[in-house]
CSV table of C-alpha atoms in Angstrom, one decimal:
chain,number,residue,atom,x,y,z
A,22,UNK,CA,-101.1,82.9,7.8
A,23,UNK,CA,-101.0,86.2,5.5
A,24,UNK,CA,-98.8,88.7,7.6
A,25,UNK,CA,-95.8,87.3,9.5
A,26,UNK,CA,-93.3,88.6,11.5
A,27,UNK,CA,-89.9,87.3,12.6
A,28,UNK,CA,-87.3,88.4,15.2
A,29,UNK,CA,-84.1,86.7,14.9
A,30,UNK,CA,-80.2,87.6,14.3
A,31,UNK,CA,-78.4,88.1,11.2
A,32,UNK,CA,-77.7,84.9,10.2
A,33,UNK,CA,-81.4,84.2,9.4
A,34,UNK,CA,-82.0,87.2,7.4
A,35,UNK,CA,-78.9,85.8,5.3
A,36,UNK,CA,-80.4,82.8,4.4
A,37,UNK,CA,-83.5,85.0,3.2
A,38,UNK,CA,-81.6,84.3,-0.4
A,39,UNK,CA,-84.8,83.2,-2.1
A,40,UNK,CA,-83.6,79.2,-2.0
A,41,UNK,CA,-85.7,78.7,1.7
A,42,UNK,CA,-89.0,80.4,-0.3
A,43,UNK,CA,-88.4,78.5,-3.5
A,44,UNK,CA,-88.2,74.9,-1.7
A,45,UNK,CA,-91.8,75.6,-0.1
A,46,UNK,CA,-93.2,77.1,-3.1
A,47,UNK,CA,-93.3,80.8,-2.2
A,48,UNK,CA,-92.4,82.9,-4.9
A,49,UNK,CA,-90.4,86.3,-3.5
A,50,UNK,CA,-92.5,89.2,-5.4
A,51,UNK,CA,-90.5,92.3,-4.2
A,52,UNK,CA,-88.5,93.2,-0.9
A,53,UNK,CA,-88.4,96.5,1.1
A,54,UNK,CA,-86.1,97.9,3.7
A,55,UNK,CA,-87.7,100.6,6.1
A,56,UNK,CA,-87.6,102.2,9.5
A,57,UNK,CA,-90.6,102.7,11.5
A,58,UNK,CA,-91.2,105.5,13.7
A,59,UNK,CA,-92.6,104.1,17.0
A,60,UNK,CA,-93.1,106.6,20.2
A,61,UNK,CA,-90.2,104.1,21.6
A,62,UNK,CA,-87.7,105.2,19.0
A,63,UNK,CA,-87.6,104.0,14.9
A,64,UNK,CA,-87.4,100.5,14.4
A,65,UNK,CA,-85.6,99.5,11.2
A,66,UNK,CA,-87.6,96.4,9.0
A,67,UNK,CA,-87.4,94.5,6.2
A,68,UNK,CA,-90.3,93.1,4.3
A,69,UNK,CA,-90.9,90.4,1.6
A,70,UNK,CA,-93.9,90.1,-0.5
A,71,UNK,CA,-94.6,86.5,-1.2
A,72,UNK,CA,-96.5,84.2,-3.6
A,73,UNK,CA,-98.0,81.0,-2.4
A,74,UNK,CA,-100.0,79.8,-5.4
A,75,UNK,CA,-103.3,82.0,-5.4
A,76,UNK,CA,-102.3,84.0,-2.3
A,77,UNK,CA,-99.7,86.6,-1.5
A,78,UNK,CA,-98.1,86.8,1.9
A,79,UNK,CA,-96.1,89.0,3.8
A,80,UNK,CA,-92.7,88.3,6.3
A,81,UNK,CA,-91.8,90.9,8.3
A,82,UNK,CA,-88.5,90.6,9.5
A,83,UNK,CA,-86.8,92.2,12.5
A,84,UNK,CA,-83.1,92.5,13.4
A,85,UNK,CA,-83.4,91.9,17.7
A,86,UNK,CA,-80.4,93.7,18.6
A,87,UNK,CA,-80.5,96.4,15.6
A,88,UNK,CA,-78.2,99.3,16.5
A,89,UNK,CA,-77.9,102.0,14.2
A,90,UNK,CA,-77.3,99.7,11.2
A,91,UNK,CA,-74.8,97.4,12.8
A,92,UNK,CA,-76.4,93.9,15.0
A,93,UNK,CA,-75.0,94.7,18.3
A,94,UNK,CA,-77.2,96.2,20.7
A,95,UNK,CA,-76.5,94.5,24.3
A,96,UNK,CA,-79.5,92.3,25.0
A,97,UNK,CA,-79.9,94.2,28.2
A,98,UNK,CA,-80.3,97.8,26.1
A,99,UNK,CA,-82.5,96.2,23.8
A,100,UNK,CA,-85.6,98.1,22.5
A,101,UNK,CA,-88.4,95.8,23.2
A,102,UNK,CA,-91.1,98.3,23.3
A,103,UNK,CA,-90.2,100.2,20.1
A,104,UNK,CA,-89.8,96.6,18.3
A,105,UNK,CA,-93.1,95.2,19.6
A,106,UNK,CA,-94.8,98.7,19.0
A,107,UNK,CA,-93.6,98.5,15.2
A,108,UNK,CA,-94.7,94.8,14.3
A,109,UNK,CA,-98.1,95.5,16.2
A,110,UNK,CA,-98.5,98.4,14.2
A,111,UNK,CA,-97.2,96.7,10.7
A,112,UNK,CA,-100.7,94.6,11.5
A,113,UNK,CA,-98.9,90.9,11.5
A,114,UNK,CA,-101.0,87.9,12.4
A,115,UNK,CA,-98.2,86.7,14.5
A,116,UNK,CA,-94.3,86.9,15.8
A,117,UNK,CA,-92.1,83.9,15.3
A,118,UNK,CA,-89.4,84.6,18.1
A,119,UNK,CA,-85.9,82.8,17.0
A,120,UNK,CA,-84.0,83.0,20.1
A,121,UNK,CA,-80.3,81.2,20.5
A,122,UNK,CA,-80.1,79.4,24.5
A,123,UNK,CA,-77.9,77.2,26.7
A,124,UNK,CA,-78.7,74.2,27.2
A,125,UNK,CA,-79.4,73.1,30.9
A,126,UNK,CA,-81.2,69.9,30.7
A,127,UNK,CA,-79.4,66.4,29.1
A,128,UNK,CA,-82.5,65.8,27.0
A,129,UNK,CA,-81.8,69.3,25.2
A,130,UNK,CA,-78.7,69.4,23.7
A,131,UNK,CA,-76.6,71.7,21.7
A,132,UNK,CA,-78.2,71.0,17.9
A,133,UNK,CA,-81.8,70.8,18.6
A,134,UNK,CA,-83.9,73.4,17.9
A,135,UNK,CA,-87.2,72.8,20.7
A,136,UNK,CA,-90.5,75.2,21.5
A,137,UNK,CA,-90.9,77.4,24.9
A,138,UNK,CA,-94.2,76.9,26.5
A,139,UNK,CA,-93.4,78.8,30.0
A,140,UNK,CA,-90.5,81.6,30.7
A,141,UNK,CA,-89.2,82.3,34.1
A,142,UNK,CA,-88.4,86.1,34.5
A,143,UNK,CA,-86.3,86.8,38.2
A,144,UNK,CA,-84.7,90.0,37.0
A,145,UNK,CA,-86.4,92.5,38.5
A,146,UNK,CA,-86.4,94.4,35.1
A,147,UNK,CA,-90.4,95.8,34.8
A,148,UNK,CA,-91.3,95.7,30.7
A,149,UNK,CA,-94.9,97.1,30.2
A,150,UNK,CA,-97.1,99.3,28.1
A,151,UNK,CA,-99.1,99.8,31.0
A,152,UNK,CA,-96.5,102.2,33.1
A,153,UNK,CA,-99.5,105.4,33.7
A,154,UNK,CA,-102.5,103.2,34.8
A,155,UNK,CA,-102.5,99.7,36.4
A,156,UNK,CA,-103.1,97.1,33.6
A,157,UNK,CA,-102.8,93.2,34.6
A,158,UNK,CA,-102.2,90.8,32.3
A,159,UNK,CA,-102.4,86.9,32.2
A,160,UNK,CA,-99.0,85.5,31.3
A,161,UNK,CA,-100.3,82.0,32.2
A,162,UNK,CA,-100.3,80.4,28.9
A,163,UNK,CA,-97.8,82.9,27.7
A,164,UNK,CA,-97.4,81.3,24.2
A,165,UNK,CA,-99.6,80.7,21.7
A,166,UNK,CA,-101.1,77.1,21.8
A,167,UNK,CA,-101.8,76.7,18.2
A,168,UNK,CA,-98.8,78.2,16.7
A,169,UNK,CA,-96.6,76.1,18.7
A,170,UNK,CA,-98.7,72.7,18.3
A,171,UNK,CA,-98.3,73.1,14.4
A,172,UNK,CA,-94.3,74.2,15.3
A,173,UNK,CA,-93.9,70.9,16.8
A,174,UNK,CA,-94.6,69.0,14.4
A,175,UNK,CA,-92.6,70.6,11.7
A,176,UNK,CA,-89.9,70.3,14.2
A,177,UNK,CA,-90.3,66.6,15.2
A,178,UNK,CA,-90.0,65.4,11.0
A,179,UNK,CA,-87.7,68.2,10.3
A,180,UNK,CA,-85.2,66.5,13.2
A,181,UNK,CA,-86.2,62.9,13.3
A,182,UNK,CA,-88.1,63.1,16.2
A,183,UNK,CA,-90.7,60.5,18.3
A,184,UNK,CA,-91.2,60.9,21.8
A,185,UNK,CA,-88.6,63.5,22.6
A,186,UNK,CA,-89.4,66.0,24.7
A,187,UNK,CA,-89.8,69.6,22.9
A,188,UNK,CA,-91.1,72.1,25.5
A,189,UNK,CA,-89.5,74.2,27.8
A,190,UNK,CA,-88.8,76.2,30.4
A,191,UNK,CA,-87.1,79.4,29.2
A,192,UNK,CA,-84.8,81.5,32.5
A,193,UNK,CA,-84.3,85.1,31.6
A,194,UNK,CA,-80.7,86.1,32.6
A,195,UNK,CA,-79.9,90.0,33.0
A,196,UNK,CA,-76.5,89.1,31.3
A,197,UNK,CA,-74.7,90.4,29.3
A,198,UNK,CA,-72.2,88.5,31.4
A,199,UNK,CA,-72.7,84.3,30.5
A,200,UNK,CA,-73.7,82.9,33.8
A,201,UNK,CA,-71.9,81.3,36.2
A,202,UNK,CA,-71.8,77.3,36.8
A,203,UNK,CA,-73.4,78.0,40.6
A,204,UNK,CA,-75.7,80.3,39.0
A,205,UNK,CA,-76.9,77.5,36.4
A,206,UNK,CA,-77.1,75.0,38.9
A,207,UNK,CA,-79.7,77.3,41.0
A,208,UNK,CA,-81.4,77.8,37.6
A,209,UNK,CA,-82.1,74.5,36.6
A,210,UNK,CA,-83.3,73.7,40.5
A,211,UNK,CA,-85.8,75.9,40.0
A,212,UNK,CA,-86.9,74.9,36.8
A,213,UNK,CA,-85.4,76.4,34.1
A,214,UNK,CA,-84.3,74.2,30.9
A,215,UNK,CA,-82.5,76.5,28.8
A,216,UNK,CA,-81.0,80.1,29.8
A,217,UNK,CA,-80.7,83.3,27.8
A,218,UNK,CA,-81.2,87.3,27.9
A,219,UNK,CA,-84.0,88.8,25.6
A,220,UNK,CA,-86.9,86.3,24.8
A,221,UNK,CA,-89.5,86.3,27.9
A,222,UNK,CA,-89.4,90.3,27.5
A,223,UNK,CA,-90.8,90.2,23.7
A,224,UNK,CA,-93.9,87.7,25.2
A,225,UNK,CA,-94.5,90.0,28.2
A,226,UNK,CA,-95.7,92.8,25.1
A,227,UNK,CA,-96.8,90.8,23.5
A,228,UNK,CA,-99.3,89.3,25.7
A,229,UNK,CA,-100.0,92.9,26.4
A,230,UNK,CA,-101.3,94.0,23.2
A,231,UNK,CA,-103.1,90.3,22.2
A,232,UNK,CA,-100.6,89.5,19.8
A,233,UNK,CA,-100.1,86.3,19.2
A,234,UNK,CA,-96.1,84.7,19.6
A,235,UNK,CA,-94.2,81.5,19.6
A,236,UNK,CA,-90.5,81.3,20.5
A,237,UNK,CA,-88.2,78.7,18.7
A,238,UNK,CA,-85.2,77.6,21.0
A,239,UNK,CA,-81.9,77.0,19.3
A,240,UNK,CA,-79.5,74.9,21.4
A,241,UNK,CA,-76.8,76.7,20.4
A,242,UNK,CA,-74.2,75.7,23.7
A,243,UNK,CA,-73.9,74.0,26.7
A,244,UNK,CA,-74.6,76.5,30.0
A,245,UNK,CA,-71.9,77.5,31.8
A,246,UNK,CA,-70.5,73.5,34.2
A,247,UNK,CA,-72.8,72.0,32.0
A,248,UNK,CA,-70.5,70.9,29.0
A,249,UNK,CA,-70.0,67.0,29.0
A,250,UNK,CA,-66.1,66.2,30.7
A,251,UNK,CA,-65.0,69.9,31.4
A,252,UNK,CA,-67.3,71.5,33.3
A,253,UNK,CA,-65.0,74.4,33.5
A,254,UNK,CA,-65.0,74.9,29.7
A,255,UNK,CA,-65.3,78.8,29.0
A,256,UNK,CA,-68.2,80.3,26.9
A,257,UNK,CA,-67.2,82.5,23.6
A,258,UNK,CA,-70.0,84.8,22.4
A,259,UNK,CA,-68.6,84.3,18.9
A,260,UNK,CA,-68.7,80.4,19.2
A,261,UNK,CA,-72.3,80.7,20.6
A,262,UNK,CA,-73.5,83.0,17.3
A,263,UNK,CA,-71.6,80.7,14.8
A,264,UNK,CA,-73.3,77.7,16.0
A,265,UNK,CA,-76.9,79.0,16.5
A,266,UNK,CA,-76.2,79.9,12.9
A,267,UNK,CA,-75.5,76.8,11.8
A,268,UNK,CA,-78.9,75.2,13.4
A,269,UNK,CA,-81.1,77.0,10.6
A,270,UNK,CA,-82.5,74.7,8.5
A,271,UNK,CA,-85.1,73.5,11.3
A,272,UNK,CA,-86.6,77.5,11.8
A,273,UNK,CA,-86.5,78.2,8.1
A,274,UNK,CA,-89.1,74.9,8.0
A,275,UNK,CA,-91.1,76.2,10.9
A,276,UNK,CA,-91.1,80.2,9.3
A,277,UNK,CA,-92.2,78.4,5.7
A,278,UNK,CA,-94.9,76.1,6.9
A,279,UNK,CA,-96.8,79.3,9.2
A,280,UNK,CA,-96.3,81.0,5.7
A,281,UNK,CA,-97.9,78.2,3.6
A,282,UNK,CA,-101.0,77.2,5.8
């Protein structure tokens, strides 16, 4: 892949050190910060210019919750059609979605970093290009099949991994409250796996304007009545970030090996 974009927190862009380039063979040939005017608003970027032997490459790498220069924008006020405008218009092969999640299900647990292959979007919030004329778009397969089979297999060495299962069902939660247990509960009867606030909205545009995504899932916490022997353990936002930053290693394999196919 030549031209790849990323959407992820801060503590990805801080590994971008040159170390996770170097131990895949990509040479970093020159970095750029910019903002990109979009009819949504400007959209801040960074780029780096990459060597992989004969070929350069390109990561494009996007800040979700960018807020005039600080990393705090409330996932509910987030900017998803300025963002997706930008990286369509920065002509990238793909996005690479890193999104941070509660684990619902036993068989993801906090640690593992796993693959979405369907979203679940109850919110009620509309997100779509397409507000003047009716446009319909299939959300049926709403990831892409081949990025996420090569994903998986990155993921299954990277994390020891046989038969585990490493596809799931993504629930959108309006936040930017944490859910509640009885909430949770209803979730995972219904079919979601993991539980967050942002992701399924990216895909949605996306899918809109043919651009194909994946979306790693780090399982950064137990949801809300979920956490083994104290189901009435509080969440900490801070707690969450620090150990979806610590889960890394894994999506820095994944970003490398799109970069080197």
């Amino acid at each position: 892949m030549q031209r790849l974009a990323i959407i992820g927190g801060t503590g990805l862009l801080n590994m971008a050190t040159g170390q996770p380039f170097a131990d895949a063979g990509l040479e970093v040939l020159a970095t750029d910060s910019f903002e990109v005017e979009t009819p949504y608003g400007n959209v801040p970027l960074k780029s780096f210019q990459l060597q992989h032997g004969s070929s350069e490459k390109t990561l494009v790498f996007l800040q979700r919750h960018h807020n005039e220069g600080k990393p705090n924008k409330p996932p509910h006020n987030i900017n998803h059609h300025a963002n997706i405008w930008a990286l369509k218009n920065a002509n990238v092969d793909a996005i690479l979605s890193v999104c941070s999640v509660g684990c619902i299900v036993q068989d993801f647990p906090p640690g593992r970093v796993g693959l979405a292959d369907q979203y679940i979007d109850f919110t009620g919030q509309t997100t779509t290009f397409h507000d003047d004329e009716a446009e319909f778009t299939s959300v049926t397969v709403p990831f892409d099949r081949a990025m996420n089979a090569s994903l998986e297999s990155v993921l299954r060495q990277g994390q020891g991994l046989t038969d585990e299962r490493l596809y799931f069902t993504y629930w959108l939660a309006q936040g930017p409250q944490f859910e509640t247990a009885a909430e949770v509960r209803a979730i995972e009867k219904l079919g979601g796996d993991v539980v967050g606030m942002t992701m399924p909205r990216e895909a949605k545009l996306c899918r809109e304007v043919a651009l194909p995504y994946a979306a790693l899932l780090i399982g950064s916490n137990w949801a809300a009545g979920k956490e083994p022997g104290d189901e009435n353990a509080d969440l900490s936002h801070e707690a969450v970030s620090a150990e979806a930053n610590r889960r890394l290693g894994p999506v820095w394999n994944c970003i490398t090996s799109l970069l080197t196919q």
